[in-house]
Amino acid sequence: MSEAKIAAKAPVKVTLEEGKKYAFCTCGYSDKQPFCDGSHREDAPDFKSYKFEAEKDGDVWLCQCKQTDSAPFCDGAHKDL
Ligand code: FES
């Protein structure tokens, strides 16, 4: 399995809407970070997006280094890169 690309060594703040479904990029190749734009199909076929539904309205910090163990959320893993 190939490794994820580090899209950025910092999380990004995103405003989520309760009940809305999102596709988080796990491969790091998307140009629409932190969300999937379908690039994984060509650039990282071992990966697929991580789909999730927002549990509430509000701001969250989503991972862009793609090393988090709490996808889609930042767990601080970027600090060790
Ligand atoms: S573009 Fe990265 S998972 Fe789809």
PDB file of N, CA, C and O and ligand atoms in Angstrom:
ATOM      1  N   MET A   1       0.844  -1.189   0.000  1.00  0.00           N
ATOM      2  CA  MET A   1       0.000   0.000   0.000  1.00  0.00           C
ATOM      3  C   MET A   1       0.879   1.238   0.000  1.00  0.00           C
ATOM      4  O   MET A   1       1.859   1.321   0.734  1.00  0.00           O
ATOM      5  N   SER A   2       0.539   2.187  -0.846  1.00  0.00           N
ATOM      6  CA  SER A   2       1.296   3.425  -0.901  1.00  0.00           C
ATOM      7  C   SER A   2       0.989   4.289   0.322  1.00  0.00           C
ATOM      8  O   SER A   2       0.020   4.048   1.034  1.00  0.00           O
ATOM      9  N   GLU A   3       1.840   5.295   0.527  1.00  0.00           N
ATOM     10  CA  GLU A   3       1.629   6.184   1.662  1.00  0.00           C
ATOM     11  C   GLU A   3       0.856   7.414   1.240  1.00  0.00           C
ATOM     12  O   GLU A   3       0.950   7.858   0.098  1.00  0.00           O
ATOM     13  N   ALA A   4       0.141   7.971   2.196  1.00  0.00           N
ATOM     14  CA  ALA A   4      -0.604   9.191   1.918  1.00  0.00           C
ATOM     15  C   ALA A   4       0.363  10.348   1.727  1.00  0.00           C
ATOM     16  O   ALA A   4       1.430  10.395   2.336  1.00  0.00           O
ATOM     17  N   LYS A   5      -0.020  11.263   0.871  1.00  0.00           N
ATOM     18  CA  LYS A   5       0.744  12.488   0.673  1.00  0.00           C
ATOM     19  C   LYS A   5       0.392  13.464   1.795  1.00  0.00           C
ATOM     20  O   LYS A   5      -0.781  13.570   2.178  1.00  0.00           O
ATOM     21  N   ILE A   6       1.389  14.166   2.295  1.00  0.00           N
ATOM     22  CA  ILE A   6       1.134  15.186   3.311  1.00  0.00           C
ATOM     23  C   ILE A   6       0.644  16.440   2.585  1.00  0.00           C
ATOM     24  O   ILE A   6       1.431  17.123   1.923  1.00  0.00           O
ATOM     25  N   ALA A   7      -0.633  16.720   2.672  1.00  0.00           N
ATOM     26  CA  ALA A   7      -1.185  17.881   1.974  1.00  0.00           C
ATOM     27  C   ALA A   7      -0.751  19.170   2.654  1.00  0.00           C
ATOM     28  O   ALA A   7      -0.512  20.181   1.993  1.00  0.00           O
ATOM     29  N   ALA A   8      -0.643  19.139   3.976  1.00  0.00           N
ATOM     30  CA  ALA A   8      -0.174  20.285   4.755  1.00  0.00           C
ATOM     31  C   ALA A   8       0.162  19.789   6.153  1.00  0.00           C
ATOM     32  O   ALA A   8      -0.431  18.828   6.631  1.00  0.00           O
ATOM     33  N   LYS A   9       1.119  20.448   6.785  1.00  0.00           N
ATOM     34  CA  LYS A   9       1.509  20.049   8.142  1.00  0.00           C
ATOM     35  C   LYS A   9       0.768  20.874   9.187  1.00  0.00           C
ATOM     36  O   LYS A   9       1.349  21.299  10.187  1.00  0.00           O
ATOM     37  N   ALA A  10      -0.497  21.101   8.910  1.00  0.00           N
ATOM     38  CA  ALA A  10      -1.367  21.814   9.845  1.00  0.00           C
ATOM     39  C   ALA A  10      -2.807  21.449   9.507  1.00  0.00           C
ATOM     40  O   ALA A  10      -3.127  21.209   8.341  1.00  0.00           O
ATOM     41  N   PRO A  11      -3.666  21.423  10.513  1.00  0.00           N
ATOM     42  CA  PRO A  11      -5.077  21.152  10.233  1.00  0.00           C
ATOM     43  C   PRO A  11      -5.747  22.394   9.642  1.00  0.00           C
ATOM     44  O   PRO A  11      -5.159  23.480   9.628  1.00  0.00           O
ATOM     45  N   VAL A  12      -6.954  22.225   9.147  1.00  0.00           N
ATOM     46  CA  VAL A  12      -7.695  23.359   8.606  1.00  0.00           C
ATOM     47  C   VAL A  12      -9.051  23.429   9.306  1.00  0.00           C
ATOM     48  O   VAL A  12      -9.682  22.393   9.557  1.00  0.00           O
ATOM     49  N   LYS A  13      -9.466  24.653   9.637  1.00  0.00           N
ATOM     50  CA  LYS A  13     -10.762  24.835  10.303  1.00  0.00           C
ATOM     51  C   LYS A  13     -11.866  24.845   9.255  1.00  0.00           C
ATOM     52  O   LYS A  13     -11.783  25.582   8.266  1.00  0.00           O
ATOM     53  N   VAL A  14     -12.865  24.023   9.480  1.00  0.00           N
ATOM     54  CA  VAL A  14     -13.979  23.887   8.547  1.00  0.00           C
ATOM     55  C   VAL A  14     -15.281  23.994   9.335  1.00  0.00           C
ATOM     56  O   VAL A  14     -15.378  23.472  10.447  1.00  0.00           O
ATOM     57  N   THR A  15     -16.264  24.653   8.760  1.00  0.00           N
ATOM     58  CA  THR A  15     -17.581  24.738   9.383  1.00  0.00           C
ATOM     59  C   THR A  15     -18.469  23.642   8.801  1.00  0.00           C
ATOM     60  O   THR A  15     -18.718  23.621   7.594  1.00  0.00           O
ATOM     61  N   LEU A  16     -18.902  22.730   9.658  1.00  0.00           N
ATOM     62  CA  LEU A  16     -19.742  21.621   9.216  1.00  0.00           C
ATOM     63  C   LEU A  16     -21.208  21.908   9.540  1.00  0.00           C
ATOM     64  O   LEU A  16     -21.500  22.669  10.463  1.00  0.00           O
ATOM     65  N   GLU A  17     -22.085  21.293   8.763  1.00  0.00           N
ATOM     66  CA  GLU A  17     -23.529  21.432   8.983  1.00  0.00           C
ATOM     67  C   GLU A  17     -24.094  20.100   9.468  1.00  0.00           C
ATOM     68  O   GLU A  17     -23.861  19.059   8.848  1.00  0.00           O
ATOM     69  N   GLU A  18     -24.832  20.157  10.572  1.00  0.00           N
ATOM     70  CA  GLU A  18     -25.428  18.948  11.152  1.00  0.00           C
ATOM     71  C   GLU A  18     -26.216  18.164  10.103  1.00  0.00           C
ATOM     72  O   GLU A  18     -27.021  18.747   9.367  1.00  0.00           O
ATOM     73  N   GLY A  19     -25.955  16.861  10.049  1.00  0.00           N
ATOM     74  CA  GLY A  19     -26.692  15.988   9.142  1.00  0.00           C
ATOM     75  C   GLY A  19     -26.153  15.936   7.723  1.00  0.00           C
ATOM     76  O   GLY A  19     -26.556  15.086   6.939  1.00  0.00           O
ATOM     77  N   LYS A  20     -25.236  16.843   7.389  1.00  0.00           N
ATOM     78  CA  LYS A  20     -24.679  16.855   6.037  1.00  0.00           C
ATOM     79  C   LYS A  20     -23.574  15.805   5.930  1.00  0.00           C
ATOM     80  O   LYS A  20     -22.811  15.600   6.870  1.00  0.00           O
ATOM     81  N   LYS A  21     -23.489  15.170   4.767  1.00  0.00           N
ATOM     82  CA  LYS A  21     -22.474  14.142   4.546  1.00  0.00           C
ATOM     83  C   LYS A  21     -21.267  14.737   3.830  1.00  0.00           C
ATOM     84  O   LYS A  21     -21.418  15.551   2.916  1.00  0.00           O
ATOM     85  N   TYR A  22     -20.099  14.300   4.252  1.00  0.00           N
ATOM     86  CA  TYR A  22     -18.838  14.811   3.700  1.00  0.00           C
ATOM     87  C   TYR A  22     -17.940  13.639   3.318  1.00  0.00           C
ATOM     88  O   TYR A  22     -18.041  12.551   3.901  1.00  0.00           O
ATOM     89  N   ALA A  23     -17.045  13.878   2.363  1.00  0.00           N
ATOM     90  CA  ALA A  23     -16.064  12.864   1.954  1.00  0.00           C
ATOM     91  C   ALA A  23     -14.666  13.435   2.219  1.00  0.00           C
ATOM     92  O   ALA A  23     -14.185  14.295   1.473  1.00  0.00           O
ATOM     93  N   PHE A  24     -14.061  12.972   3.284  1.00  0.00           N
ATOM     94  CA  PHE A  24     -12.742  13.436   3.697  1.00  0.00           C
ATOM     95  C   PHE A  24     -11.668  12.748   2.864  1.00  0.00           C
ATOM     96  O   PHE A  24     -11.694  11.524   2.677  1.00  0.00           O
ATOM     97  N   CYS A  25     -10.713  13.517   2.364  1.00  0.00           N
ATOM     98  CA  CYS A  25      -9.596  12.953   1.583  1.00  0.00           C
ATOM     99  C   CYS A  25      -8.608  12.273   2.519  1.00  0.00           C
ATOM    100  O   CYS A  25      -8.115  12.892   3.465  1.00  0.00           O
ATOM    101  N   THR A  26      -8.324  11.010   2.272  1.00  0.00           N
ATOM    102  CA  THR A  26      -7.350  10.267   3.077  1.00  0.00           C
ATOM    103  C   THR A  26      -6.006  10.128   2.360  1.00  0.00           C
ATOM    104  O   THR A  26      -5.012   9.787   2.988  1.00  0.00           O
ATOM    105  N   CYS A  27      -5.990  10.400   1.048  1.00  0.00           N
ATOM    106  CA  CYS A  27      -4.758  10.174   0.280  1.00  0.00           C
ATOM    107  C   CYS A  27      -3.836  11.394   0.247  1.00  0.00           C
ATOM    108  O   CYS A  27      -2.640  11.263   0.026  1.00  0.00           O
ATOM    109  N   GLY A  28      -4.407  12.580   0.404  1.00  0.00           N
ATOM    110  CA  GLY A  28      -3.607  13.807   0.398  1.00  0.00           C
ATOM    111  C   GLY A  28      -3.441  14.439  -0.972  1.00  0.00           C
ATOM    112  O   GLY A  28      -2.854  15.510  -1.090  1.00  0.00           O
ATOM    113  N   TYR A  29      -3.970  13.823  -2.016  1.00  0.00           N
ATOM    114  CA  TYR A  29      -3.780  14.349  -3.373  1.00  0.00           C
ATOM    115  C   TYR A  29      -4.884  15.296  -3.839  1.00  0.00           C
ATOM    116  O   TYR A  29      -4.744  15.933  -4.880  1.00  0.00           O
ATOM    117  N   SER A  30      -5.948  15.389  -3.090  1.00  0.00           N
ATOM    118  CA  SER A  30      -7.060  16.252  -3.498  1.00  0.00           C
ATOM    119  C   SER A  30      -6.640  17.717  -3.549  1.00  0.00           C
ATOM    120  O   SER A  30      -5.892  18.195  -2.690  1.00  0.00           O
ATOM    121  N   ASP A  31      -7.154  18.445  -4.526  1.00  0.00           N
ATOM    122  CA  ASP A  31      -6.941  19.897  -4.601  1.00  0.00           C
ATOM    123  C   ASP A  31      -7.996  20.643  -3.811  1.00  0.00           C
ATOM    124  O   ASP A  31      -7.991  21.866  -3.770  1.00  0.00           O
ATOM    125  N   LYS A  32      -8.924  19.908  -3.206  1.00  0.00           N
ATOM    126  CA  LYS A  32      -9.996  20.540  -2.420  1.00  0.00           C
ATOM    127  C   LYS A  32      -9.869  20.148  -0.957  1.00  0.00           C
ATOM    128  O   LYS A  32     -10.862  19.822  -0.304  1.00  0.00           O
ATOM    129  N   GLN A  33      -8.659  20.122  -0.430  1.00  0.00           N
ATOM    130  CA  GLN A  33      -8.428  19.735   0.960  1.00  0.00           C
ATOM    131  C   GLN A  33      -9.323  20.519   1.913  1.00  0.00           C
ATOM    132  O   GLN A  33      -9.542  21.707   1.701  1.00  0.00           O
ATOM    133  N   PRO A  34      -9.827  19.851   2.938  1.00  0.00           N
ATOM    134  CA  PRO A  34      -9.500  18.484   3.343  1.00  0.00           C
ATOM    135  C   PRO A  34     -10.414  17.431   2.729  1.00  0.00           C
ATOM    136  O   PRO A  34     -10.394  16.282   3.142  1.00  0.00           O
ATOM    137  N   PHE A  35     -11.202  17.834   1.716  1.00  0.00           N
ATOM    138  CA  PHE A  35     -12.186  16.909   1.159  1.00  0.00           C
ATOM    139  C   PHE A  35     -11.700  16.247  -0.132  1.00  0.00           C
ATOM    140  O   PHE A  35     -10.827  16.766  -0.826  1.00  0.00           O
ATOM    141  N   CYS A  36     -12.287  15.116  -0.432  1.00  0.00           N
ATOM    142  CA  CYS A  36     -11.938  14.321  -1.614  1.00  0.00           C
ATOM    143  C   CYS A  36     -12.440  15.001  -2.890  1.00  0.00           C
ATOM    144  O   CYS A  36     -13.570  15.483  -2.929  1.00  0.00           O
ATOM    145  N   ASP A  37     -11.607  15.027  -3.918  1.00  0.00           N
ATOM    146  CA  ASP A  37     -12.037  15.519  -5.231  1.00  0.00           C
ATOM    147  C   ASP A  37     -11.938  14.420  -6.288  1.00  0.00           C
ATOM    148  O   ASP A  37     -12.030  14.693  -7.478  1.00  0.00           O
ATOM    149  N   GLY A  38     -11.728  13.193  -5.831  1.00  0.00           N
ATOM    150  CA  GLY A  38     -11.652  12.066  -6.761  1.00  0.00           C
ATOM    151  C   GLY A  38     -10.245  11.779  -7.265  1.00  0.00           C
ATOM    152  O   GLY A  38     -10.035  10.809  -7.995  1.00  0.00           O
ATOM    153  N   SER A  39      -9.266  12.599  -6.877  1.00  0.00           N
ATOM    154  CA  SER A  39      -7.885  12.418  -7.354  1.00  0.00           C
ATOM    155  C   SER A  39      -7.299  11.066  -6.979  1.00  0.00           C
ATOM    156  O   SER A  39      -6.405  10.564  -7.658  1.00  0.00           O
ATOM    157  N   HIS A  40      -7.785  10.464  -5.886  1.00  0.00           N
ATOM    158  CA  HIS A  40      -7.222   9.179  -5.439  1.00  0.00           C
ATOM    159  C   HIS A  40      -7.340   8.098  -6.514  1.00  0.00           C
ATOM    160  O   HIS A  40      -6.519   7.193  -6.571  1.00  0.00           O
ATOM    161  N   ARG A  41      -8.352   8.199  -7.351  1.00  0.00           N
ATOM    162  CA  ARG A  41      -8.552   7.162  -8.374  1.00  0.00           C
ATOM    163  C   ARG A  41      -7.347   7.067  -9.295  1.00  0.00           C
ATOM    164  O   ARG A  41      -6.980   5.980  -9.727  1.00  0.00           O
ATOM    165  N   GLU A  42      -6.721   8.187  -9.587  1.00  0.00           N
ATOM    166  CA  GLU A  42      -5.560   8.192 -10.475  1.00  0.00           C
ATOM    167  C   GLU A  42      -4.244   8.263  -9.713  1.00  0.00           C
ATOM    168  O   GLU A  42      -3.297   7.562 -10.029  1.00  0.00           O
ATOM    169  N   ASP A  43      -4.186   9.096  -8.684  1.00  0.00           N
ATOM    170  CA  ASP A  43      -2.916   9.361  -7.994  1.00  0.00           C
ATOM    171  C   ASP A  43      -2.603   8.381  -6.856  1.00  0.00           C
ATOM    172  O   ASP A  43      -1.437   8.211  -6.507  1.00  0.00           O
ATOM    173  N   ALA A  44      -3.622   7.784  -6.259  1.00  0.00           N
ATOM    174  CA  ALA A  44      -3.396   6.907  -5.102  1.00  0.00           C
ATOM    175  C   ALA A  44      -4.524   5.880  -5.015  1.00  0.00           C
ATOM    176  O   ALA A  44      -5.367   5.932  -4.118  1.00  0.00           O
ATOM    177  N   PRO A  45      -4.541   4.942  -5.974  1.00  0.00           N
ATOM    178  CA  PRO A  45      -5.664   3.994  -6.052  1.00  0.00           C
ATOM    179  C   PRO A  45      -5.826   3.080  -4.833  1.00  0.00           C
ATOM    180  O   PRO A  45      -6.873   2.439  -4.692  1.00  0.00           O
ATOM    181  N   ASP A  46      -4.821   3.022  -3.955  1.00  0.00           N
ATOM    182  CA  ASP A  46      -4.970   2.224  -2.738  1.00  0.00           C
ATOM    183  C   ASP A  46      -5.880   2.910  -1.715  1.00  0.00           C
ATOM    184  O   ASP A  46      -6.283   2.298  -0.734  1.00  0.00           O
ATOM    185  N   PHE A  47      -6.171   4.177  -1.950  1.00  0.00           N
ATOM    186  CA  PHE A  47      -6.959   4.956  -0.993  1.00  0.00           C
ATOM    187  C   PHE A  47      -8.374   5.191  -1.506  1.00  0.00           C
ATOM    188  O   PHE A  47      -8.641   5.121  -2.696  1.00  0.00           O
ATOM    189  N   LYS A  48      -9.255   5.483  -0.564  1.00  0.00           N
ATOM    190  CA  LYS A  48     -10.590   5.972  -0.916  1.00  0.00           C
ATOM    191  C   LYS A  48     -10.996   6.979   0.145  1.00  0.00           C
ATOM    192  O   LYS A  48     -10.416   7.022   1.228  1.00  0.00           O
ATOM    193  N   SER A  49     -11.969   7.778  -0.172  1.00  0.00           N
ATOM    194  CA  SER A  49     -12.372   8.817   0.770  1.00  0.00           C
ATOM    195  C   SER A  49     -13.005   8.196   2.015  1.00  0.00           C
ATOM    196  O   SER A  49     -13.478   7.059   1.986  1.00  0.00           O
ATOM    197  N   TYR A  50     -12.987   8.972   3.089  1.00  0.00           N
ATOM    198  CA  TYR A  50     -13.640   8.559   4.332  1.00  0.00           C
ATOM    199  C   TYR A  50     -14.919   9.382   4.455  1.00  0.00           C
ATOM    200  O   TYR A  50     -14.871  10.595   4.636  1.00  0.00           O
ATOM    201  N   LYS A  51     -16.042   8.722   4.319  1.00  0.00           N
ATOM    202  CA  LYS A  51     -17.320   9.433   4.353  1.00  0.00           C
ATOM    203  C   LYS A  51     -17.842   9.513   5.783  1.00  0.00           C
ATOM    204  O   LYS A  51     -17.787   8.524   6.517  1.00  0.00           O
ATOM    205  N   PHE A  52     -18.319  10.698   6.133  1.00  0.00           N
ATOM    206  CA  PHE A  52     -18.876  10.872   7.468  1.00  0.00           C
ATOM    207  C   PHE A  52     -20.006  11.890   7.427  1.00  0.00           C
ATOM    208  O   PHE A  52     -20.109  12.674   6.485  1.00  0.00           O
ATOM    209  N   GLU A  53     -20.838  11.843   8.457  1.00  0.00           N
ATOM    210  CA  GLU A  53     -21.963  12.768   8.579  1.00  0.00           C
ATOM    211  C   GLU A  53     -21.731  13.640   9.797  1.00  0.00           C
ATOM    212  O   GLU A  53     -21.409  13.127  10.882  1.00  0.00           O
ATOM    213  N   ALA A  54     -21.854  14.940   9.634  1.00  0.00           N
ATOM    214  CA  ALA A  54     -21.629  15.855  10.751  1.00  0.00           C
ATOM    215  C   ALA A  54     -22.705  15.650  11.812  1.00  0.00           C
ATOM    216  O   ALA A  54     -23.895  15.596  11.503  1.00  0.00           O
ATOM    217  N   GLU A  55     -22.281  15.544  13.066  1.00  0.00           N
ATOM    218  CA  GLU A  55     -23.224  15.313  14.168  1.00  0.00           C
ATOM    219  C   GLU A  55     -23.849  16.606  14.659  1.00  0.00           C
ATOM    220  O   GLU A  55     -24.892  16.583  15.312  1.00  0.00           O
ATOM    221  N   LYS A  56     -23.182  17.734  14.363  1.00  0.00           N
ATOM    222  CA  LYS A  56     -23.752  19.020  14.788  1.00  0.00           C
ATOM    223  C   LYS A  56     -23.152  20.135  13.944  1.00  0.00           C
ATOM    224  O   LYS A  56     -22.123  19.947  13.284  1.00  0.00           O
ATOM    225  N   ASP A  57     -23.802  21.288  13.986  1.00  0.00           N
ATOM    226  CA  ASP A  57     -23.277  22.476  13.314  1.00  0.00           C
ATOM    227  C   ASP A  57     -22.060  22.967  14.085  1.00  0.00           C
ATOM    228  O   ASP A  57     -22.035  22.903  15.318  1.00  0.00           O
ATOM    229  N   GLY A  58     -21.083  23.477  13.358  1.00  0.00           N
ATOM    230  CA  GLY A  58     -19.974  24.111  14.068  1.00  0.00           C
ATOM    231  C   GLY A  58     -18.631  23.940  13.386  1.00  0.00           C
ATOM    232  O   GLY A  58     -18.506  23.247  12.376  1.00  0.00           O
ATOM    233  N   ASP A  59     -17.652  24.620  13.957  1.00  0.00           N
ATOM    234  CA  ASP A  59     -16.292  24.580  13.430  1.00  0.00           C
ATOM    235  C   ASP A  59     -15.519  23.401  14.007  1.00  0.00           C
ATOM    236  O   ASP A  59     -15.615  23.117  15.200  1.00  0.00           O
ATOM    237  N   VAL A  60     -14.761  22.746  13.148  1.00  0.00           N
ATOM    238  CA  VAL A  60     -13.897  21.635  13.568  1.00  0.00           C
ATOM    239  C   VAL A  60     -12.557  21.789  12.846  1.00  0.00           C
ATOM    240  O   VAL A  60     -12.454  22.483  11.838  1.00  0.00           O
ATOM    241  N   TRP A  61     -11.546  21.141  13.374  1.00  0.00           N
ATOM    242  CA  TRP A  61     -10.222  21.150  12.737  1.00  0.00           C
ATOM    243  C   TRP A  61     -10.014  19.790  12.077  1.00  0.00           C
ATOM    244  O   TRP A  61      -9.960  18.770  12.763  1.00  0.00           O
ATOM    245  N   LEU A  62      -9.904  19.813  10.745  1.00  0.00           N
ATOM    246  CA  LEU A  62      -9.745  18.558  10.011  1.00  0.00           C
ATOM    247  C   LEU A  62      -8.292  18.373   9.579  1.00  0.00           C
ATOM    248  O   LEU A  62      -7.584  19.327   9.254  1.00  0.00           O
ATOM    249  N   CYS A  63      -7.884  17.121   9.570  1.00  0.00           N
ATOM    250  CA  CYS A  63      -6.495  16.739   9.284  1.00  0.00           C
ATOM    251  C   CYS A  63      -6.130  16.987   7.823  1.00  0.00           C
ATOM    252  O   CYS A  63      -6.894  16.663   6.912  1.00  0.00           O
ATOM    253  N   GLN A  64      -4.950  17.528   7.608  1.00  0.00           N
ATOM    254  CA  GLN A  64      -4.416  17.672   6.251  1.00  0.00           C
ATOM    255  C   GLN A  64      -3.103  16.914   6.070  1.00  0.00           C
ATOM    256  O   GLN A  64      -2.642  16.750   4.943  1.00  0.00           O
ATOM    257  N   CYS A  65      -2.498  16.463   7.173  1.00  0.00           N
ATOM    258  CA  CYS A  65      -1.246  15.702   7.027  1.00  0.00           C
ATOM    259  C   CYS A  65      -1.535  14.240   6.699  1.00  0.00           C
ATOM    260  O   CYS A  65      -0.663  13.517   6.254  1.00  0.00           O
ATOM    261  N   LYS A  66      -2.776  13.827   6.951  1.00  0.00           N
ATOM    262  CA  LYS A  66      -3.265  12.471   6.642  1.00  0.00           C
ATOM    263  C   LYS A  66      -2.606  11.382   7.490  1.00  0.00           C
ATOM    264  O   LYS A  66      -2.602  10.208   7.109  1.00  0.00           O
ATOM    265  N   GLN A  67      -2.064  11.773   8.626  1.00  0.00           N
ATOM    266  CA  GLN A  67      -1.444  10.812   9.548  1.00  0.00           C
ATOM    267  C   GLN A  67      -2.286  10.624  10.812  1.00  0.00           C
ATOM    268  O   GLN A  67      -1.912   9.870  11.705  1.00  0.00           O
ATOM    269  N   THR A  68      -3.416  11.310  10.895  1.00  0.00           N
ATOM    270  CA  THR A  68      -4.234  11.232  12.103  1.00  0.00           C
ATOM    271  C   THR A  68      -4.803   9.829  12.316  1.00  0.00           C
ATOM    272  O   THR A  68      -5.094   9.111  11.362  1.00  0.00           O
ATOM    273  N   ASP A  69      -4.966   9.465  13.581  1.00  0.00           N
ATOM    274  CA  ASP A  69      -5.651   8.214  13.924  1.00  0.00           C
ATOM    275  C   ASP A  69      -7.109   8.485  14.270  1.00  0.00           C
ATOM    276  O   ASP A  69      -7.817   7.580  14.701  1.00  0.00           O
ATOM    277  N   SER A  70      -7.542   9.737  14.107  1.00  0.00           N
ATOM    278  CA  SER A  70      -8.910  10.130  14.447  1.00  0.00           C
ATOM    279  C   SER A  70      -9.615  10.761  13.261  1.00  0.00           C
ATOM    280  O   SER A  70     -10.331  11.743  13.411  1.00  0.00           O
ATOM    281  N   ALA A  71      -9.387  10.227  12.076  1.00  0.00           N
ATOM    282  CA  ALA A  71      -9.975  10.817  10.864  1.00  0.00           C
ATOM    283  C   ALA A  71     -11.477  11.036  11.032  1.00  0.00           C
ATOM    284  O   ALA A  71     -12.154  10.181  11.593  1.00  0.00           O
ATOM    285  N   PRO A  72     -11.974  12.163  10.572  1.00  0.00           N
ATOM    286  CA  PRO A  72     -11.279  13.179   9.781  1.00  0.00           C
ATOM    287  C   PRO A  72     -10.607  14.267  10.618  1.00  0.00           C
ATOM    288  O   PRO A  72     -10.073  15.216  10.063  1.00  0.00           O
ATOM    289  N   PHE A  73     -10.637  14.113  11.918  1.00  0.00           N
ATOM    290  CA  PHE A  73     -10.187  15.197  12.794  1.00  0.00           C
ATOM    291  C   PHE A  73      -8.675  15.159  13.047  1.00  0.00           C
ATOM    292  O   PHE A  73      -8.053  14.091  13.069  1.00  0.00           O
ATOM    293  N   CYS A  74      -8.114  16.328  13.274  1.00  0.00           N
ATOM    294  CA  CYS A  74      -6.701  16.442  13.640  1.00  0.00           C
ATOM    295  C   CYS A  74      -6.491  15.841  15.030  1.00  0.00           C
ATOM    296  O   CYS A  74      -7.269  16.102  15.944  1.00  0.00           O
ATOM    297  N   ASP A  75      -5.460  15.029  15.177  1.00  0.00           N
ATOM    298  CA  ASP A  75      -5.100  14.504  16.501  1.00  0.00           C
ATOM    299  C   ASP A  75      -3.703  14.965  16.912  1.00  0.00           C
ATOM    300  O   ASP A  75      -3.130  14.430  17.868  1.00  0.00           O
ATOM    301  N   GLY A  76      -3.154  15.926  16.185  1.00  0.00           N
ATOM    302  CA  GLY A  76      -1.832  16.450  16.531  1.00  0.00           C
ATOM    303  C   GLY A  76      -0.680  15.713  15.893  1.00  0.00           C
ATOM    304  O   GLY A  76       0.475  16.053  16.120  1.00  0.00           O
ATOM    305  N   ALA A  77      -0.972  14.707  15.055  1.00  0.00           N
ATOM    306  CA  ALA A  77       0.086  13.897  14.441  1.00  0.00           C
ATOM    307  C   ALA A  77       1.050  14.735  13.606  1.00  0.00           C
ATOM    308  O   ALA A  77       2.229  14.390  13.480  1.00  0.00           O
ATOM    309  N   HIS A  78       0.577  15.853  13.041  1.00  0.00           N
ATOM    310  CA  HIS A  78       1.430  16.701  12.191  1.00  0.00           C
ATOM    311  C   HIS A  78       2.632  17.253  12.965  1.00  0.00           C
ATOM    312  O   HIS A  78       3.641  17.589  12.369  1.00  0.00           O
ATOM    313  N   LYS A  79       2.517  17.327  14.267  1.00  0.00           N
ATOM    314  CA  LYS A  79       3.613  17.889  15.084  1.00  0.00           C
ATOM    315  C   LYS A  79       4.845  16.991  15.062  1.00  0.00           C
ATOM    316  O   LYS A  79       5.944  17.444  15.392  1.00  0.00           O
ATOM    317  N   ASP A  80       4.689  15.723  14.714  1.00  0.00           N
ATOM    318  CA  ASP A  80       5.810  14.783  14.676  1.00  0.00           C
ATOM    319  C   ASP A  80       6.393  14.628  13.281  1.00  0.00           C
ATOM    320  O   ASP A  80       7.290  13.812  13.072  1.00  0.00           O
ATOM    321  N   LEU A  81       5.904  15.396  12.319  1.00  0.00           N
ATOM    322  CA  LEU A  81       6.387  15.241  10.935  1.00  0.00           C
ATOM    323  C   LEU A  81       7.585  16.124  10.654  1.00  0.00           C
ATOM    324  O   LEU A  81       7.753  17.150  11.267  1.00  0.00           O
TER     325      LEU A  81
HETATM  326  S1  FES B   1      -8.725  12.564  -3.424  1.00  0.00           S
HETATM  327 FE1  FES B   1      -7.808  11.828  -1.580  1.00  0.00          FE
HETATM  328  S2  FES B   1      -9.220  10.287  -0.912  1.00  0.00           S
HETATM  329 FE2  FES B   1     -10.111  11.071  -2.722  1.00  0.00          FE
END
